[in-house]
Coordinates of C-alpha atoms and ligand atoms in Angstrom, one line a residue:
M1 CA 18.6 -28.7 12.5
C2 CA 20.2 -27.8 15.9
G3 CA 23.8 -27.8 16.4
I4 CA 25.8 -29.2 19.5
V5 CA 29.3 -28.7 20.7
G6 CA 31.5 -30.1 23.5
F7 CA 34.9 -29.7 25.1
I8 CA 36.6 -31.3 27.8
G9 CA 40.4 -30.6 28.3
N10 CA 43.0 -28.1 29.7
R11 CA 41.6 -24.8 29.7
D12 CA 38.4 -22.7 30.3
C13 CA 36.0 -23.6 27.7
K14 CA 33.2 -21.1 27.7
E15 CA 34.4 -19.1 24.7
I16 CA 35.5 -22.1 22.7
L17 CA 32.1 -23.3 23.3
L18 CA 30.2 -20.0 22.3
Y19 CA 32.4 -19.4 19.5
G20 CA 31.6 -22.9 18.1
L21 CA 27.8 -22.4 18.8
E22 CA 28.1 -19.2 16.5
K23 CA 29.6 -21.1 14.0
L24 CA 26.9 -23.6 14.0
E25 CA 24.0 -21.0 14.0
Y26 CA 23.2 -21.7 10.5
R27 CA 21.7 -25.0 11.8
G28 CA 19.3 -23.3 14.2
Y29 CA 19.0 -20.0 15.9
D30 CA 15.9 -19.7 18.0
S31 CA 17.5 -20.5 21.3
A32 CA 20.6 -21.6 22.9
G33 CA 22.4 -22.9 25.8
I34 CA 25.4 -24.1 27.7
A35 CA 26.5 -26.2 30.5
L36 CA 29.7 -26.2 32.3
I37 CA 31.0 -28.5 34.9
N38 CA 33.7 -27.9 37.7
E39 CA 34.2 -28.8 41.1
D40 CA 31.5 -26.5 42.2
G41 CA 29.1 -29.0 40.0
V42 CA 27.1 -28.0 36.8
K43 CA 26.2 -24.5 35.9
V44 CA 23.6 -24.3 33.0
F45 CA 22.8 -21.1 31.1
K46 CA 20.2 -20.6 28.4
E47 CA 18.4 -17.9 26.5
K48 CA 15.7 -17.7 23.7
G49 CA 17.3 -15.9 20.6
R50 CA 20.6 -16.0 19.3
I51 CA 24.2 -16.8 20.6
A52 CA 24.8 -13.1 21.1
D53 CA 21.8 -13.3 23.6
L54 CA 23.1 -16.2 25.4
R55 CA 26.5 -14.8 25.7
E56 CA 25.2 -11.7 27.5
G57 CA 23.7 -14.2 30.1
V58 CA 26.8 -16.3 30.7
D59 CA 28.4 -15.7 34.1
E60 CA 32.1 -14.7 33.3
S61 CA 33.2 -15.8 36.6
V62 CA 32.4 -19.4 36.1
M63 CA 35.7 -21.3 35.2
A64 CA 35.2 -24.7 33.7
S65 CA 37.3 -26.7 31.4
R66 CA 34.5 -29.1 30.4
G67 CA 31.1 -28.3 29.0
I68 CA 28.7 -28.9 26.1
G69 CA 26.5 -26.4 24.2
H70 CA 23.2 -26.3 21.8
T71 CA 21.8 -24.0 19.3
R72 CA 18.1 -24.8 18.5
W73 CA 15.7 -25.1 15.5
A74 CA 12.6 -25.9 17.4
T75 CA 10.6 -28.8 16.4
H76 CA 8.8 -30.0 19.9
G77 CA 7.9 -26.9 21.9
V78 CA 8.0 -23.3 21.1
P79 CA 11.2 -21.5 21.1
S80 CA 11.6 -20.4 24.7
K81 CA 14.1 -20.6 27.7
V82 CA 12.5 -23.5 29.1
N83 CA 12.5 -25.3 25.9
A84 CA 16.1 -24.5 25.0
H85 CA 18.9 -27.1 25.7
P86 CA 20.5 -28.2 27.8
H87 CA 17.9 -30.4 29.5
Q88 CA 18.7 -31.7 33.1
S89 CA 17.1 -34.8 34.8
T90 CA 14.9 -34.2 38.0
S91 CA 17.9 -35.0 40.2
N92 CA 20.1 -32.5 38.4
R93 CA 22.7 -35.5 38.0
F94 CA 22.7 -35.7 34.3
T95 CA 22.8 -32.6 31.6
L96 CA 22.3 -33.2 28.0
V97 CA 22.1 -31.5 24.6
H98 CA 20.5 -33.3 21.4
N99 CA 20.1 -32.6 17.9
G100 CA 17.4 -34.8 16.3
V101 CA 13.7 -36.0 17.0
I102 CA 12.8 -38.7 19.0
E103 CA 9.6 -40.4 17.6
N104 CA 8.6 -42.6 20.5
Y105 CA 9.2 -39.8 23.2
D106 CA 5.6 -39.9 24.1
I107 CA 5.3 -43.7 24.5
I108 CA 8.6 -43.8 26.5
K109 CA 7.1 -40.9 28.8
K110 CA 3.9 -42.7 29.4
A111 CA 5.3 -46.2 29.8
E112 CA 8.6 -45.5 31.7
L113 CA 8.4 -41.8 33.1
A114 CA 4.8 -41.6 34.2
D115 CA 6.0 -40.2 37.6
V116 CA 8.3 -37.8 36.4
N117 CA 7.6 -34.0 36.5
F118 CA 8.7 -33.0 33.0
V119 CA 9.7 -29.2 33.1
S120 CA 9.8 -28.6 28.9
E121 CA 7.7 -29.6 26.0
T122 CA 10.7 -31.0 24.3
D123 CA 11.1 -34.6 23.1
T124 CA 14.8 -34.5 24.3
E125 CA 13.9 -34.2 28.1
V126 CA 12.8 -37.9 27.9
I127 CA 16.3 -39.0 27.3
V128 CA 18.0 -37.5 30.1
Q129 CA 15.1 -38.6 32.3
L130 CA 15.2 -41.9 31.2
I131 CA 19.3 -42.0 31.6
D132 CA 18.7 -41.0 35.2
K133 CA 16.2 -43.6 36.0
N134 CA 18.4 -46.4 34.2
V135 CA 21.2 -45.2 36.4
N136 CA 18.8 -45.3 39.5
S137 CA 18.2 -49.0 38.7
G138 CA 21.7 -49.8 39.2
L139 CA 23.4 -49.5 36.1
S140 CA 26.9 -47.6 35.4
V141 CA 26.2 -44.6 33.5
E142 CA 27.7 -46.3 30.3
E143 CA 25.4 -49.0 30.5
A144 CA 22.4 -46.6 31.3
F145 CA 23.2 -44.3 28.4
R146 CA 23.7 -47.5 26.0
K147 CA 20.4 -49.0 27.6
T148 CA 18.5 -45.6 26.8
L149 CA 19.6 -45.0 23.3
S150 CA 18.5 -48.8 22.6
T151 CA 14.9 -47.7 23.6
L152 CA 14.8 -44.6 21.2
K153 CA 13.4 -44.3 18.1
G154 CA 14.3 -41.6 15.7
S155 CA 17.5 -39.3 15.2
Y156 CA 19.9 -38.0 17.7
A157 CA 23.5 -36.6 18.2
I158 CA 23.6 -36.3 22.0
G159 CA 26.4 -34.9 24.5
L160 CA 25.7 -35.9 28.1
L161 CA 27.5 -34.4 31.4
D162 CA 27.2 -36.4 34.6
A163 CA 27.7 -34.2 37.5
Q164 CA 29.5 -37.0 39.5
D165 CA 32.3 -37.3 36.9
Q166 CA 33.7 -34.3 35.6
D167 CA 36.3 -36.3 33.6
T168 CA 33.8 -37.7 30.7
I169 CA 31.4 -36.3 28.1
Y170 CA 29.1 -39.2 26.9
V171 CA 28.2 -38.8 23.2
A172 CA 26.1 -40.6 20.9
K173 CA 24.9 -40.5 17.1
N174 CA 21.9 -41.9 15.3
K175 CA 21.2 -40.3 11.9
S176 CA 22.1 -36.7 12.7
P177 CA 25.8 -35.6 12.0
L178 CA 28.5 -35.7 15.1
L179 CA 32.3 -35.3 14.9
V180 CA 34.8 -36.0 17.6
G181 CA 37.6 -33.6 17.4
L182 CA 41.0 -34.6 18.7
G183 CA 43.4 -32.1 20.6
D184 CA 46.7 -32.4 22.4
G185 CA 45.3 -32.4 26.1
F186 CA 41.8 -31.9 25.1
N187 CA 38.9 -33.4 22.8
V188 CA 35.9 -31.7 21.4
V189 CA 32.6 -32.8 19.9
A190 CA 30.5 -30.8 17.1
S191 CA 27.8 -31.2 14.8
D192 CA 30.2 -29.7 12.2
A193 CA 33.9 -29.3 11.7
M194 CA 33.5 -25.7 11.4
A195 CA 32.6 -25.3 15.0
M196 CA 35.7 -26.4 16.3
L197 CA 38.4 -25.4 13.7
Q198 CA 39.7 -22.8 15.9
V199 CA 41.1 -25.7 18.2
T200 CA 41.7 -28.7 16.0
K201 CA 41.8 -29.9 12.3
Q202 CA 41.9 -33.6 13.4
Y203 CA 38.5 -35.3 13.3
V204 CA 37.1 -38.8 14.0
E205 CA 33.8 -39.5 12.0
L206 CA 31.2 -41.4 13.8
M207 CA 28.5 -43.7 12.5
D208 CA 24.8 -44.4 13.4
K209 CA 24.2 -46.0 16.6
E210 CA 27.8 -45.5 18.0
V211 CA 28.5 -44.1 21.5
V212 CA 31.6 -42.2 22.4
I213 CA 33.3 -42.1 25.7
V214 CA 35.2 -38.6 25.4
K215 CA 37.8 -37.8 28.1
K216 CA 40.4 -35.1 28.0
D217 CA 43.2 -37.5 26.7
S218 CA 41.1 -40.3 25.0
V219 CA 38.1 -41.3 22.9
Q220 CA 36.8 -44.7 23.2
I221 CA 34.1 -45.6 20.3
L222 CA 31.7 -48.4 21.2
K223 CA 28.6 -49.8 19.6
L224 CA 25.1 -50.0 21.3
N225 CA 26.0 -53.5 22.5
G226 CA 29.4 -52.3 24.1
D227 CA 31.7 -53.8 21.4
K228 CA 34.6 -51.6 21.0
V229 CA 35.1 -49.8 17.6
E230 CA 38.6 -48.6 16.1
R231 CA 38.8 -45.8 13.7
S232 CA 41.3 -43.6 12.3
P233 CA 40.8 -39.7 12.4
F234 CA 41.0 -37.6 9.4
T235 CA 42.0 -34.1 8.8
A236 CA 39.5 -31.4 7.9
E237 CA 40.4 -29.7 4.6
L238 CA 38.8 -26.5 5.7
D239 CA 40.2 -23.3 6.7
A240 CA 39.1 -21.0 9.6
S241 CA 39.1 -18.2 7.1
D242 CA 36.9 -20.3 4.8
I243 CA 34.1 -19.7 7.3
E244 CA 34.6 -16.1 7.7
K245 CA 32.4 -13.1 6.4
G246 CA 35.7 -11.2 6.1
T247 CA 34.8 -7.5 4.8
Y248 CA 31.1 -8.6 3.6
P249 CA 28.1 -7.4 5.6
H250 CA 26.5 -10.8 4.8
Y251 CA 27.5 -14.5 4.1
M252 CA 25.0 -14.4 1.2
L253 CA 26.5 -11.7 -0.7
K254 CA 30.0 -13.0 0.0
E255 CA 28.8 -16.6 -1.5
I256 CA 27.0 -14.9 -4.5
D257 CA 30.4 -13.1 -5.3
E258 CA 32.3 -16.5 -5.0
Q259 CA 30.5 -17.9 -8.0
P260 CA 32.8 -16.9 -10.6
F261 CA 35.6 -18.4 -8.4
V262 CA 33.6 -21.5 -7.9
M263 CA 33.0 -22.2 -11.8
R264 CA 36.7 -21.8 -12.2
K265 CA 37.4 -24.4 -9.5
I266 CA 35.0 -26.8 -10.6
I267 CA 36.5 -26.8 -14.4
S268 CA 40.0 -27.1 -12.5
Q269 CA 38.6 -30.3 -10.4
Y270 CA 36.9 -31.8 -13.5
Q271 CA 39.6 -31.7 -16.0
D272 CA 42.3 -33.6 -17.1
D273 CA 45.9 -32.5 -18.2
N274 CA 44.7 -32.4 -21.7
G275 CA 41.9 -30.1 -21.1
Q276 CA 39.4 -32.7 -21.4
I277 CA 36.3 -33.4 -18.8
L278 CA 37.4 -36.1 -16.4
L279 CA 34.9 -38.0 -14.3
D280 CA 35.0 -41.1 -12.0
E281 CA 35.1 -43.9 -14.3
D282 CA 32.6 -45.6 -12.0
V283 CA 30.1 -42.8 -12.0
R284 CA 30.2 -42.7 -15.9
N285 CA 29.7 -46.4 -16.1
A286 CA 26.6 -46.3 -13.7
M287 CA 24.9 -43.7 -15.9
L288 CA 25.8 -45.6 -19.0
A289 CA 24.1 -48.7 -17.4
A290 CA 20.9 -46.9 -16.4
D291 CA 17.8 -46.7 -18.6
R292 CA 16.5 -43.9 -16.4
V293 CA 17.9 -41.2 -13.9
Y294 CA 15.8 -40.4 -10.8
I295 CA 17.0 -37.0 -9.5
I296 CA 16.0 -36.7 -5.8
A297 CA 16.2 -33.4 -3.8
C298 CA 14.6 -30.6 -1.7
G299 CA 14.4 -26.8 -2.2
T300 CA 17.0 -25.3 -4.2
S301 CA 18.7 -28.5 -4.8
Y302 CA 15.5 -29.7 -6.3
H303 CA 15.4 -26.8 -8.6
A304 CA 19.0 -27.6 -9.6
G305 CA 17.8 -30.9 -10.5
L306 CA 15.2 -29.6 -13.0
V307 CA 17.8 -27.8 -14.8
G308 CA 20.2 -31.1 -14.6
K309 CA 17.2 -33.1 -16.3
H310 CA 17.5 -30.5 -19.3
Y311 CA 21.4 -31.3 -19.7
I312 CA 21.1 -34.9 -19.0
E313 CA 18.3 -35.4 -21.4
K314 CA 19.7 -33.0 -24.1
F315 CA 23.4 -34.0 -24.0
A316 CA 23.4 -37.7 -22.6
K317 CA 20.2 -38.7 -24.4
V318 CA 19.1 -40.5 -20.9
P319 CA 15.4 -39.9 -19.8
V320 CA 15.3 -38.3 -16.4
E321 CA 12.6 -37.7 -13.6
V322 CA 13.1 -35.1 -11.1
H323 CA 11.3 -35.5 -7.7
V324 CA 11.0 -33.6 -4.3
A325 CA 12.3 -36.0 -1.6
S326 CA 9.6 -35.8 0.8
E327 CA 6.8 -36.8 -1.6
F328 CA 8.9 -39.6 -3.3
S329 CA 9.8 -41.1 0.1
Y330 CA 6.2 -41.9 0.6
N331 CA 4.7 -42.0 -2.9
M332 CA 7.3 -44.1 -4.9
P333 CA 6.6 -44.1 -8.7
L334 CA 6.9 -47.1 -11.1
L335 CA 10.4 -47.5 -11.6
S336 CA 12.1 -48.3 -14.9
E337 CA 14.1 -51.5 -14.9
K338 CA 17.6 -50.4 -14.5
P339 CA 17.3 -46.9 -12.6
L340 CA 20.1 -44.8 -11.4
F341 CA 19.4 -42.4 -8.7
I342 CA 20.9 -39.2 -8.1
F343 CA 20.7 -37.4 -4.7
I344 CA 21.6 -33.6 -5.0
S345 CA 22.2 -31.9 -1.6
Q346 CA 24.3 -29.0 -0.7
S347 CA 24.6 -30.2 3.1
G348 CA 24.5 -33.9 2.3
E349 CA 22.5 -34.2 5.4
T350 CA 19.0 -33.5 4.5
A351 CA 16.6 -36.1 6.1
D352 CA 14.1 -36.3 3.7
S353 CA 16.5 -37.1 0.9
R354 CA 18.2 -39.6 3.1
S355 CA 14.8 -41.4 3.9
V356 CA 14.7 -41.8 0.2
L357 CA 18.2 -43.1 -0.2
V358 CA 17.9 -45.6 2.6
Q359 CA 14.9 -47.1 0.5
V360 CA 16.8 -46.9 -2.6
K361 CA 19.5 -48.9 -1.0
E362 CA 17.2 -51.5 0.5
H363 CA 16.1 -52.0 -3.0
G364 CA 19.6 -52.6 -4.3
Y365 CA 19.6 -49.7 -6.5
K366 CA 22.7 -47.8 -7.3
A367 CA 22.8 -44.1 -5.9
L368 CA 25.2 -41.3 -6.8
T369 CA 25.3 -38.2 -4.5
I370 CA 26.2 -34.6 -5.5
T371 CA 27.2 -32.7 -2.5
N372 CA 29.2 -29.9 -1.3
V373 CA 30.4 -31.8 1.8
P374 CA 32.7 -34.8 1.6
G375 CA 32.1 -37.5 4.2
S376 CA 28.2 -36.4 4.7
T377 CA 25.6 -38.7 5.5
L378 CA 24.4 -38.9 1.8
S379 CA 27.7 -39.1 0.4
R380 CA 28.7 -41.9 2.6
E381 CA 25.6 -44.0 2.0
A382 CA 25.6 -43.6 -1.6
D383 CA 27.7 -45.7 -4.0
Y384 CA 29.2 -42.7 -5.7
T385 CA 29.9 -39.0 -5.0
L386 CA 30.5 -36.1 -7.0
L387 CA 31.7 -33.3 -5.0
L388 CA 30.7 -29.4 -5.8
H389 CA 34.0 -27.8 -4.6
A390 CA 32.1 -24.5 -3.6
G391 CA 33.5 -24.2 -0.3
P392 CA 31.5 -23.9 2.9
E393 CA 28.0 -22.2 2.1
I394 CA 26.8 -20.5 5.5
A395 CA 23.9 -18.5 4.5
V396 CA 20.5 -20.1 4.9
A397 CA 19.6 -19.1 1.5
S398 CA 21.6 -21.2 -1.0
T399 CA 23.4 -19.3 -4.0
K400 CA 26.9 -20.7 -5.0
A401 CA 25.9 -24.4 -4.2
Y402 CA 23.0 -24.0 -6.8
T403 CA 25.4 -22.6 -9.5
A404 CA 27.8 -25.6 -8.5
Q405 CA 24.9 -28.0 -8.8
L406 CA 24.2 -26.9 -12.2
A407 CA 27.9 -27.0 -13.3
V408 CA 28.6 -30.4 -12.0
L409 CA 25.2 -31.8 -13.4
A410 CA 26.5 -30.4 -16.9
I411 CA 29.8 -32.0 -16.7
L412 CA 28.2 -35.3 -16.0
A413 CA 25.9 -34.9 -18.9
V414 CA 28.9 -33.8 -21.3
D415 CA 31.0 -36.7 -19.9
V416 CA 28.2 -39.2 -20.8
A417 CA 27.4 -37.7 -24.1
N418 CA 31.2 -37.9 -24.8
A419 CA 31.5 -41.6 -23.7
K420 CA 28.3 -42.3 -26.1
G421 CA 30.0 -40.5 -29.1
I422 CA 27.2 -37.9 -29.1
K423 CA 28.6 -34.8 -30.6
L424 CA 28.0 -31.4 -29.1
D425 CA 27.9 -27.9 -30.4
F426 CA 30.3 -26.5 -27.5
D427 CA 33.5 -27.0 -25.4
I428 CA 32.1 -27.1 -22.0
I429 CA 35.5 -25.9 -20.5
Q430 CA 35.4 -22.8 -22.9
E431 CA 31.7 -22.2 -22.1
F432 CA 32.2 -22.3 -18.1
G433 CA 35.1 -19.7 -18.6
I434 CA 32.4 -17.4 -20.4
I435 CA 30.0 -18.1 -17.7
A436 CA 32.6 -17.2 -15.0
N437 CA 33.3 -13.8 -16.6
A438 CA 29.4 -13.3 -17.1
M439 CA 28.8 -13.9 -13.5
E440 CA 31.8 -11.4 -12.5
A441 CA 30.3 -8.7 -14.7
L442 CA 26.7 -9.2 -12.9
C443 CA 28.1 -9.2 -9.6
N444 CA 29.9 -6.0 -10.2
D445 CA 26.8 -4.3 -11.3
K446 CA 25.1 -4.6 -7.7
D447 CA 24.1 -0.9 -7.7
R448 CA 21.8 -2.0 -10.4
F449 CA 20.0 -4.7 -8.7
D450 CA 19.8 -2.7 -5.6
M451 CA 17.8 0.0 -7.4
L452 CA 15.6 -2.4 -9.0
A453 CA 15.0 -4.2 -5.9
K454 CA 14.1 -0.9 -4.4
E455 CA 11.8 0.1 -7.3
F456 CA 10.0 -3.3 -7.7
L457 CA 10.3 -5.3 -4.3
S458 CA 10.7 -2.7 -1.4
T459 CA 6.9 -2.6 -0.7
T460 CA 5.1 -5.2 -2.6
R461 CA 2.8 -7.8 -0.8
N462 CA 3.6 -10.5 -3.5
C463 CA 5.7 -11.0 -6.8
F464 CA 5.5 -13.4 -9.7
F465 CA 8.5 -15.0 -11.5
I466 CA 7.7 -16.1 -15.3
G467 CA 9.6 -18.0 -17.7
R468 CA 9.6 -21.0 -20.3
G469 CA 11.7 -24.0 -20.4
I470 CA 14.9 -23.7 -18.4
D471 CA 13.9 -19.9 -17.7
Y472 CA 11.0 -21.4 -15.9
Y473 CA 13.2 -23.5 -13.7
V474 CA 15.2 -20.8 -12.5
C475 CA 12.0 -18.8 -11.9
L476 CA 11.3 -21.4 -9.5
E477 CA 14.7 -20.8 -7.7
G478 CA 14.3 -16.8 -8.0
A479 CA 11.1 -17.2 -6.1
L480 CA 12.5 -19.5 -3.4
K481 CA 15.1 -17.3 -2.9
L482 CA 12.9 -13.9 -2.6
K483 CA 10.3 -15.6 -0.3
E484 CA 12.8 -17.1 2.1
I485 CA 14.7 -14.0 2.8
S486 CA 12.2 -11.0 2.3
Y487 CA 9.0 -12.9 3.3
I488 CA 7.4 -11.7 0.1
Q489 CA 4.7 -14.0 -1.3
A490 CA 6.7 -15.2 -4.4
E491 CA 5.8 -17.9 -7.0
G492 CA 7.5 -19.0 -10.0
F493 CA 5.4 -20.1 -13.0
A494 CA 5.8 -21.4 -16.6
G495 CA 4.9 -18.2 -18.9
G496 CA 1.9 -19.9 -20.3
E497 CA 0.4 -21.2 -17.2
L498 CA -0.4 -18.0 -15.2
K499 CA -3.6 -17.3 -17.3
H500 CA -4.9 -20.6 -16.5
G501 CA -5.7 -19.4 -13.0
T502 CA -3.1 -17.3 -11.3
I503 CA -3.6 -14.2 -13.4
A504 CA -6.6 -13.4 -11.1
L505 CA -4.0 -12.3 -8.7
I506 CA -2.3 -9.6 -10.8
E507 CA -3.6 -6.1 -9.5
D508 CA -2.3 -2.7 -10.0
G509 CA 1.5 -2.6 -9.6
T510 CA 2.2 -6.3 -9.1
P511 CA 5.4 -6.9 -9.8
V512 CA 6.3 -9.7 -12.4
I513 CA 9.7 -10.8 -13.0
A514 CA 10.1 -12.2 -16.4
L515 CA 13.0 -14.2 -17.9
S516 CA 13.8 -14.4 -21.5
T517 CA 16.9 -16.2 -22.4
Q518 CA 15.6 -18.8 -24.9
E519 CA 15.2 -17.9 -28.4
H520 CA 12.6 -20.3 -29.3
V521 CA 10.2 -18.9 -26.6
N522 CA 11.2 -15.3 -26.7
L523 CA 8.2 -14.1 -28.1
S524 CA 5.7 -16.1 -26.4
I525 CA 7.2 -15.0 -23.1
R526 CA 7.1 -11.6 -24.0
G527 CA 3.5 -12.1 -25.2
N528 CA 2.9 -13.5 -21.8
V529 CA 4.3 -10.3 -20.1
K530 CA 1.6 -8.3 -22.3
E531 CA -1.0 -10.3 -20.8
V532 CA -0.2 -9.3 -17.3
V533 CA 0.7 -5.8 -18.2
A534 CA -2.8 -5.4 -19.4
R535 CA -4.1 -6.5 -16.1
G536 CA -2.0 -3.7 -14.4
A537 CA 1.3 -5.5 -13.7
N538 CA 4.4 -3.7 -13.2
P539 CA 7.0 -5.9 -15.2
C540 CA 10.9 -6.5 -14.8
I541 CA 12.0 -8.3 -17.7
I542 CA 15.6 -9.7 -17.7
S543 CA 16.5 -10.7 -21.1
I544 CA 20.1 -11.9 -22.4
R545 CA 22.3 -10.1 -25.0
G546 CA 21.0 -10.7 -28.4
L547 CA 17.2 -11.3 -27.4
E548 CA 17.0 -7.8 -25.6
N549 CA 14.5 -5.3 -26.1
D550 CA 14.2 -1.6 -25.0
E551 CA 11.2 -2.5 -22.4
D552 CA 13.8 -4.8 -20.5
S553 CA 14.8 -3.9 -17.2
Y554 CA 18.3 -5.9 -17.4
T555 CA 20.2 -7.6 -20.0
V556 CA 22.7 -10.3 -18.9
P557 CA 25.6 -11.0 -20.9
A558 CA 25.6 -13.5 -23.9
V559 CA 26.2 -17.2 -22.8
H560 CA 25.4 -20.6 -24.7
E561 CA 21.7 -21.0 -24.7
D562 CA 21.9 -24.4 -22.8
F563 CA 23.6 -22.6 -19.9
T564 CA 21.8 -19.3 -19.3
S565 CA 20.5 -20.7 -15.9
L566 CA 24.2 -20.4 -14.4
V567 CA 23.9 -16.6 -15.4
T568 CA 20.4 -15.6 -15.0
V569 CA 20.1 -16.8 -11.5
V570 CA 22.6 -14.3 -10.2
P571 CA 20.4 -11.1 -10.7
L572 CA 17.7 -13.0 -8.9
Q573 CA 19.9 -13.7 -6.1
L574 CA 20.8 -10.4 -5.9
L575 CA 17.3 -8.8 -6.1
S576 CA 16.5 -11.0 -3.5
Y577 CA 19.2 -9.7 -1.4
Y578 CA 18.6 -6.2 -1.8
A579 CA 14.7 -6.7 -1.3
A580 CA 15.7 -8.2 2.0
L581 CA 17.7 -5.4 2.9
H582 CA 15.3 -2.9 2.0
R583 CA 12.6 -4.7 4.1
D584 CA 14.9 -4.7 7.2
C585 CA 15.0 -8.7 7.2
D586 CA 17.8 -10.7 8.5
V587 CA 19.3 -12.0 5.3
D588 CA 21.6 -14.6 6.6
K589 CA 19.2 -16.1 9.3
P590 CA 15.5 -15.6 8.1
R591 CA 12.9 -16.6 10.4
N592 CA 11.8 -20.2 10.9
L593 CA 14.5 -21.5 8.7
A594 CA 17.7 -23.5 9.1
K595 CA 20.4 -24.1 6.8
S596 CA 20.5 -28.0 7.3
V597 CA 17.2 -29.6 7.4
T598 CA 17.8 -32.9 9.3
V599 CA 14.4 -33.7 10.5
E600 CA 11.8 -35.2 7.8
Ligands
M6R1 O1 21.4 -29.2 1.8 P1 20.4 -29.5 0.7 O2 20.6 -29.1 -0.6 O3 19.9 -30.8 0.9 O4 19.0 -28.8 1.2 C1 17.9 -28.6 0.6 C2 17.1 -27.3 1.0 O5 16.9 -27.5 2.3 C3 17.7 -26.3 0.6 O6 18.2 -25.9 -0.6 C4 16.9 -24.8 0.9 O7 15.6 -25.0 -0.1 C5 17.7 -23.6 0.9 N1 17.4 -22.8 1.9 C6 17.2 -22.6 -0.3 O8 17.9 -21.5 -0.5

């Protein structure tokens, strides 16, 4: 969480920093700030709220060609102007932005900085005060920076300015993402290439516990012990237009609409010239060697993992367990003899998942990451990667990444089934084409979902989603989507489970959204709907062509029974979207959340 940017070069950088921070708002948006350095010294501008609020407070007349900036998701201390970054040392010599969490900040404060008067409640302020103290003890700034970093426990991506040296931005990274971008006569720093695409596509990746001395025409990477590191830059395969909303009112709606395109893109990426599924041979062999697959993920990616379990067990006949990363990390179950770990993560940066990956690697187990972000931490640190090819997902609520995750998991399962000679009753490439068309039809029916959202969700306090089998897994995802952007208390349940307690919450008019796409449980789920209706619920049944009934609120186009999740999730995404609009919620930036959860 939190995003940082920096610029050092040949032109005024206020707008570059502010624009970059806007592109990083998905990482946190409760307060923001920039620091500019020129011959008059360092000027800091901070505000509680969004980058738009910060913009209003920045003095247009200050010209500076060096600066750093930050957009915050609060961990230590409430969102406020005082707690917003950049933070300065008491002497005002050093100014710093930080993304991450310093676990031992309190110990450092008491042991080394007892005489310092701290102004904020943040863990970050400890870093800048300690650098100042170390410089005062006689070290050079670079030495003091490296010494301070060696003292820190936790995660950090840091940008540091020294008021006595206008020609350098000091940068460091551990566990939090950070890139240095290269330009002609300037260099930049950013948590994500998206922030600086307007000025460069050339980036240097940084490894954990590296320090970078960034000047306008040079970039020097060092290890914490001062050893020099050489690394070639890479070109970001992103286009500035990929990250714009275009004519859409919200990124979420744009990303929902992109799903048919993403399905077709995935087909093309995982297909050979003969129209057969094509997967990295190493990934296939790792799957074939495993006696059990452990899927580790969080939030929406965890929900995708549940559907992935269905694919892998049913098609490839490999047993699968799906675990929430934050639990697995501290409560590892008894493992099989030859486990393969699959990490599912849109961002590839989720701290809870990474913490499991670190443990898995310590045990010497193999790991595959399924992610949307090439070069992300989880991708780099796993043995294998499968990419989602979904394009940047910017709305906090994950939509196209979820369907892309299902698609890639299905391809993986089918590929392993093929390798084992297991006959399947479908051609996945053909099925994906049908699914893409069905998604398109649903996206073209937005008015209907707007009306349903108005009818069922515009004023309700709570909402239940029920389904059985893979419909149940989609219900979990539908409920998460609804609660995170509309703040309606929403829960997904297995259809048969509600009567074991939760049915007590059903009151007159409580909306219950039921999915029915599986023939073998169609009658049972409809029976469960009758049970809640008898207690006053307002049912919204979403069925599939072939199983529809007069009482249904919506029927999605027919697709193969094993792949209905790829289609039924679209109405749930759109219902959530319109519910949030009807309730005047900020769709793309819901309260308390951030897109990339880089703290445990
Ligand atoms: O980047 P990841 O897929 O690892 O993120 C995991 C969750 O934080 C994420 O899916 C979250 O639940 C979404 N905001 C849900 O829409």
